[in-house]
PDB file of C-alpha atoms in Angstrom:
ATOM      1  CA  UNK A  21      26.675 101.912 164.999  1.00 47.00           C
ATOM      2  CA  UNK A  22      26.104 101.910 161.041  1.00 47.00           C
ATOM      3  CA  UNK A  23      25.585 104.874 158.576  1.00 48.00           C
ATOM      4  CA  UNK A  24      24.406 104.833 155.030  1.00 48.00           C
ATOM      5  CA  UNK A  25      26.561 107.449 153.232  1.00 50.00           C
ATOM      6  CA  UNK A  26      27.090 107.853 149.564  1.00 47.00           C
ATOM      7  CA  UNK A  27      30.404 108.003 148.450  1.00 46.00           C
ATOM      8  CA  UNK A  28      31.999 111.145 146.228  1.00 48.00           C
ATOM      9  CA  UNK A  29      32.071 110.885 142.356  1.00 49.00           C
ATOM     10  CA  UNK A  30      35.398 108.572 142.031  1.00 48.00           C
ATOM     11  CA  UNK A  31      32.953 105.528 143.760  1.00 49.00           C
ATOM     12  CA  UNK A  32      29.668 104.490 142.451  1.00 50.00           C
ATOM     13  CA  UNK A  33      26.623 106.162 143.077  1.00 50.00           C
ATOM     14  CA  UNK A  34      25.455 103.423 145.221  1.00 50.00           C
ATOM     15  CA  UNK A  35      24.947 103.831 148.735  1.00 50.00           C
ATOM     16  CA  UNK A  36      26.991 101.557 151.044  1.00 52.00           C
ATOM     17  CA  UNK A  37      26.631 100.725 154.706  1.00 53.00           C
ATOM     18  CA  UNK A  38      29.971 101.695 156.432  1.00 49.00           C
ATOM     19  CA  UNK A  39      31.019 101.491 159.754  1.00 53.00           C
ATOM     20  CA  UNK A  40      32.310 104.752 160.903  1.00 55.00           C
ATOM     21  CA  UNK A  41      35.809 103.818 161.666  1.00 50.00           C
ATOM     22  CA  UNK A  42      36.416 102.339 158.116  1.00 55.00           C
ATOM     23  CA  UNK A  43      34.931 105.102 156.196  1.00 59.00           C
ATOM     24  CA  UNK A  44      38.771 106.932 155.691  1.00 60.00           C
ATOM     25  CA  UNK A  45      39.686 103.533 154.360  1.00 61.00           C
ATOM     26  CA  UNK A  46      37.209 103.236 152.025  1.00 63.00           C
ATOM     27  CA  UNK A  47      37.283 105.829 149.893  1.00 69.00           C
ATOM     28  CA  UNK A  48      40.064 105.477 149.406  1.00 69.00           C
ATOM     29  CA  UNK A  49      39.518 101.864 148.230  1.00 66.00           C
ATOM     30  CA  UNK A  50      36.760 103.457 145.504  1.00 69.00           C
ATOM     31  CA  UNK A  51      38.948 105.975 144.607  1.00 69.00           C
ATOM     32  CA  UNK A  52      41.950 103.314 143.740  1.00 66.00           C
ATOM     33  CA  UNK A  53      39.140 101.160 142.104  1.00 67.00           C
ATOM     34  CA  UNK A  54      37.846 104.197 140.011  1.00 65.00           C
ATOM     35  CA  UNK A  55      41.226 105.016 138.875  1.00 64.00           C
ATOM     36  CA  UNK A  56      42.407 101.456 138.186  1.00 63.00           C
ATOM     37  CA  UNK A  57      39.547 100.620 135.918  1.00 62.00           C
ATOM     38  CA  UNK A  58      39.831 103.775 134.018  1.00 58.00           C
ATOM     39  CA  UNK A  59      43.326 102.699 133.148  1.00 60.00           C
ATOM     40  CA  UNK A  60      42.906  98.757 133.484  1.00 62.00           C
ATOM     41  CA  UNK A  61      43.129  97.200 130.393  1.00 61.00           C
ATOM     42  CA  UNK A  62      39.655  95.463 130.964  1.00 65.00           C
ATOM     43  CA  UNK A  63      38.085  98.927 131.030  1.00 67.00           C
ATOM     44  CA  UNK A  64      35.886 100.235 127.652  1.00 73.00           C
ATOM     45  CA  UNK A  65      38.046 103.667 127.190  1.00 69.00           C
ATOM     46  CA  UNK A  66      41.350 101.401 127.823  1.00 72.00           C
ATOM     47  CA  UNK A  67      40.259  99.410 125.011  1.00 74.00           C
ATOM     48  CA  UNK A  68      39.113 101.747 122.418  1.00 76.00           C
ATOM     49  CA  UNK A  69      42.162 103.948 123.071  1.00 75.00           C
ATOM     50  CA  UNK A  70      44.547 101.118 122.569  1.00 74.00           C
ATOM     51  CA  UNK A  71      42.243  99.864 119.364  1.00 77.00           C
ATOM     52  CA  UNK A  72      42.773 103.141 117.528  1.00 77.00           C
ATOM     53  CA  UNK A  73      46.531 103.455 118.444  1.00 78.00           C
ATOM     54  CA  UNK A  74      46.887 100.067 117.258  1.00 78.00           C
ATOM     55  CA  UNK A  75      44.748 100.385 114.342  1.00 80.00           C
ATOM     56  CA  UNK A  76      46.642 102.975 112.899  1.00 82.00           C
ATOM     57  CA  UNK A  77      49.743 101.748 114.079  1.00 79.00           C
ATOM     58  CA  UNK A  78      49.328  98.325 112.263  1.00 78.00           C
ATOM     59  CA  UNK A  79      48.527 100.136 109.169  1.00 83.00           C
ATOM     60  CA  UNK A  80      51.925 102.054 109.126  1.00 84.00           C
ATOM     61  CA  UNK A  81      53.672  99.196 109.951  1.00 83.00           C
ATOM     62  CA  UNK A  82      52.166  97.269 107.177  1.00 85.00           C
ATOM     63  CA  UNK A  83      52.993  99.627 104.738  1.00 86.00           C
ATOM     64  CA  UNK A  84      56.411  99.626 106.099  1.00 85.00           C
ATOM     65  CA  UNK A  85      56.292  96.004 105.605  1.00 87.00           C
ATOM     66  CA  UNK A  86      55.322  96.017 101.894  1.00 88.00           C
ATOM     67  CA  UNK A  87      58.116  98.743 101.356  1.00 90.00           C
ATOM     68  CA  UNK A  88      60.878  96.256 102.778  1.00 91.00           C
ATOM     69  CA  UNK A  89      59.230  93.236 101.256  1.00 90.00           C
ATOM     70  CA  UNK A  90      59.381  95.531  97.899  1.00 93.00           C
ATOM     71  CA  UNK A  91      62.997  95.950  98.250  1.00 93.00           C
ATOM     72  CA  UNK A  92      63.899  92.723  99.351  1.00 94.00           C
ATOM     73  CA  UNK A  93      62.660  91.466  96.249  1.00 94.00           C
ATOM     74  CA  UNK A  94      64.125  94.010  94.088  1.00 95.00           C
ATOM     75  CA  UNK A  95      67.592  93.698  95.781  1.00 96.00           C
ATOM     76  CA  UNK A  96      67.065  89.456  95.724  1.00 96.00           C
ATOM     77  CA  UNK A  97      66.734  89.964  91.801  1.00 97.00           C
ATOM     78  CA  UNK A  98      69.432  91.952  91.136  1.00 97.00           C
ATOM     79  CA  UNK A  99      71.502  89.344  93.269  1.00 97.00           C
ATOM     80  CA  UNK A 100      70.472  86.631  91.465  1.00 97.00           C
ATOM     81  CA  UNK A 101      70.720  88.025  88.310  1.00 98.00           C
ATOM     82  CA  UNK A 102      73.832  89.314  89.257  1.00 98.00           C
ATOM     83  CA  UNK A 103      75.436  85.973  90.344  1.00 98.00           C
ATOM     84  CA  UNK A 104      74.091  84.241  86.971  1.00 98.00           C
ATOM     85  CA  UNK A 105      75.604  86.794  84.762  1.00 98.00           C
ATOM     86  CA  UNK A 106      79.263  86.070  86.771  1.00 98.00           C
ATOM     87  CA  UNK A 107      78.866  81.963  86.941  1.00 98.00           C
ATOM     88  CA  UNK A 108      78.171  82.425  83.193  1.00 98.00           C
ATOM     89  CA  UNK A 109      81.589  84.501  82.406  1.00 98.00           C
ATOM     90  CA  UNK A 110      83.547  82.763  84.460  1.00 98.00           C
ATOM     91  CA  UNK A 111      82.537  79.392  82.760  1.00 98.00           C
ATOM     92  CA  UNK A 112      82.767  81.014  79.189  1.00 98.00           C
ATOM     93  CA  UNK A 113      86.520  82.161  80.506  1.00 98.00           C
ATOM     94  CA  UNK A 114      87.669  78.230  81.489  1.00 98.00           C
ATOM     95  CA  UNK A 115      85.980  77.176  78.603  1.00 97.00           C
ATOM     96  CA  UNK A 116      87.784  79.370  76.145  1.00 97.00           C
ATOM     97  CA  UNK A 117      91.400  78.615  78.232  1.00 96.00           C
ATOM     98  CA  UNK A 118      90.769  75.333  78.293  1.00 96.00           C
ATOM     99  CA  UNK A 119      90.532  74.850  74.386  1.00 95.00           C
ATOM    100  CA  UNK A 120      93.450  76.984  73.491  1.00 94.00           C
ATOM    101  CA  UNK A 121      95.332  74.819  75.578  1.00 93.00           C
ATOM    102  CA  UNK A 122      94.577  71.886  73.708  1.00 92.00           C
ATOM    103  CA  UNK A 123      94.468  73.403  70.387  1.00 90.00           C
ATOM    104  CA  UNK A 124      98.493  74.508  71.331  1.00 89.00           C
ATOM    105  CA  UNK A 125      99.339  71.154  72.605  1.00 88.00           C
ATOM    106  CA  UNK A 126      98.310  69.591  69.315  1.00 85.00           C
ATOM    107  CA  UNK A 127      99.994  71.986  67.067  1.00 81.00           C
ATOM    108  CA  UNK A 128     103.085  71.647  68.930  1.00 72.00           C
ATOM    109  CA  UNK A 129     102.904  67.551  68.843  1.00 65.00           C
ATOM    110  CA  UNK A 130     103.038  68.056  64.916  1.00 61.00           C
ATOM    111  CA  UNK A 131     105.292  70.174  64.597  1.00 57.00           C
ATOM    112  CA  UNK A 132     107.727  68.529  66.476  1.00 56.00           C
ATOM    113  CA  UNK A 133     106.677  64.981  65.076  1.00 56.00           C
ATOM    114  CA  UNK A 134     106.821  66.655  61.442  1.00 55.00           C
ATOM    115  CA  UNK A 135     110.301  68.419  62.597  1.00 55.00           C
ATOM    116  CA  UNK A 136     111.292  64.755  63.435  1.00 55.00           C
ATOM    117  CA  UNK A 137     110.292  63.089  60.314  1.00 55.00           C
ATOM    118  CA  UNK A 138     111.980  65.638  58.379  1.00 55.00           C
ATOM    119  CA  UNK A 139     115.189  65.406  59.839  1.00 54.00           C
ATOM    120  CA  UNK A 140     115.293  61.581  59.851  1.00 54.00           C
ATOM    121  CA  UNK A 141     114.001  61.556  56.008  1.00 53.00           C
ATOM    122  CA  UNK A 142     117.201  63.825  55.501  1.00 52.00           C
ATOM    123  CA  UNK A 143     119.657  62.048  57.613  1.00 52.00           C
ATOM    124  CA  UNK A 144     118.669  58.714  55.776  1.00 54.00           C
ATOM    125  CA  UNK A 145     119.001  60.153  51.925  1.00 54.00           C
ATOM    126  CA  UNK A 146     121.755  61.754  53.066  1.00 54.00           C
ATOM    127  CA  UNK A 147     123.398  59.204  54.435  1.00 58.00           C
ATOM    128  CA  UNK A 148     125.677  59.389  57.800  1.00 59.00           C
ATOM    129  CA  UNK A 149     128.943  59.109  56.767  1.00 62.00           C
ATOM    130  CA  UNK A 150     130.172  62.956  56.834  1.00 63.00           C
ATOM    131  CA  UNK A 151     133.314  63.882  55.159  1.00 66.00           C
ATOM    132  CA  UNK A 152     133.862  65.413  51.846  1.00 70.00           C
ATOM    133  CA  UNK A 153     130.806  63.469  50.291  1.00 67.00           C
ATOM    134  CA  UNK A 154     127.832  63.348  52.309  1.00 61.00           C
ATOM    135  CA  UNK A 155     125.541  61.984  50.281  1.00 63.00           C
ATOM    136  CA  UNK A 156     127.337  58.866  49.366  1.00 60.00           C
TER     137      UNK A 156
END
């Protein structure tokens, strides 16, 4: 009919009342339950296990974190500083060709309106007529 039997280490060390055609089946039930919980994540060595690897983990990868975030910084910087330094010439540079240009364009406008004068001033004193008296 019905036995009380107590199952091997992998099940608990409670007795159970089996039926003697399920026993087979059973066991290996426990043993699949014993197994899963040692490896389940809801079991205590599961969880330590994974704690420590984790711990130790998330301190490496922190520092690995404050390494990069060091030399992001570092190379941000040097980018920025980099990028001032080569707005700054380049505006110094149109700056500079900008006023030559205009400081040429207003010594040519009088020379040439001096040249003009001149040559007028000339023509008029020496009068137009040519010939073998030009300044009659």
């Amino acid at each position: 009919m019905s036995r009380v039997k107590q199952l091997s280490k992998p099940a608990a060390a409670t007795p159970l009342v089996v039926p003697s055609c399920g026993l087979v089946v059973l066991s290996q039930l426990n043993t699949l339950a014993y197994l899963s919980s040692v490896h389940s994540p809801h079991s205590d060595r599961y969880r330590e296990s994974l704690s420590r690897h984790n711990d130790t983990k998330d301190t490496h990868m922190m520092e690995r974190h404050q390494e990069i975030g060091i030399v992001i910084s570092v190379v941000a910087v040097v980018v920025v500083v980099v990028v001032v330094v080569v707005v700054v010439v380049v505006v110094v540079v149109v700056v500079v060709v900008v006023v030559v240009i205009m400081i040429r364009r207003r010594r040519r406008r009088r020379r040439r309106r001096r040249r003009r004068r001149r040559r007028r001033r000339r023509r008029r004193r020496r009068g137009g007529g040519g010939g073998l008296c030009p300044r009659l």
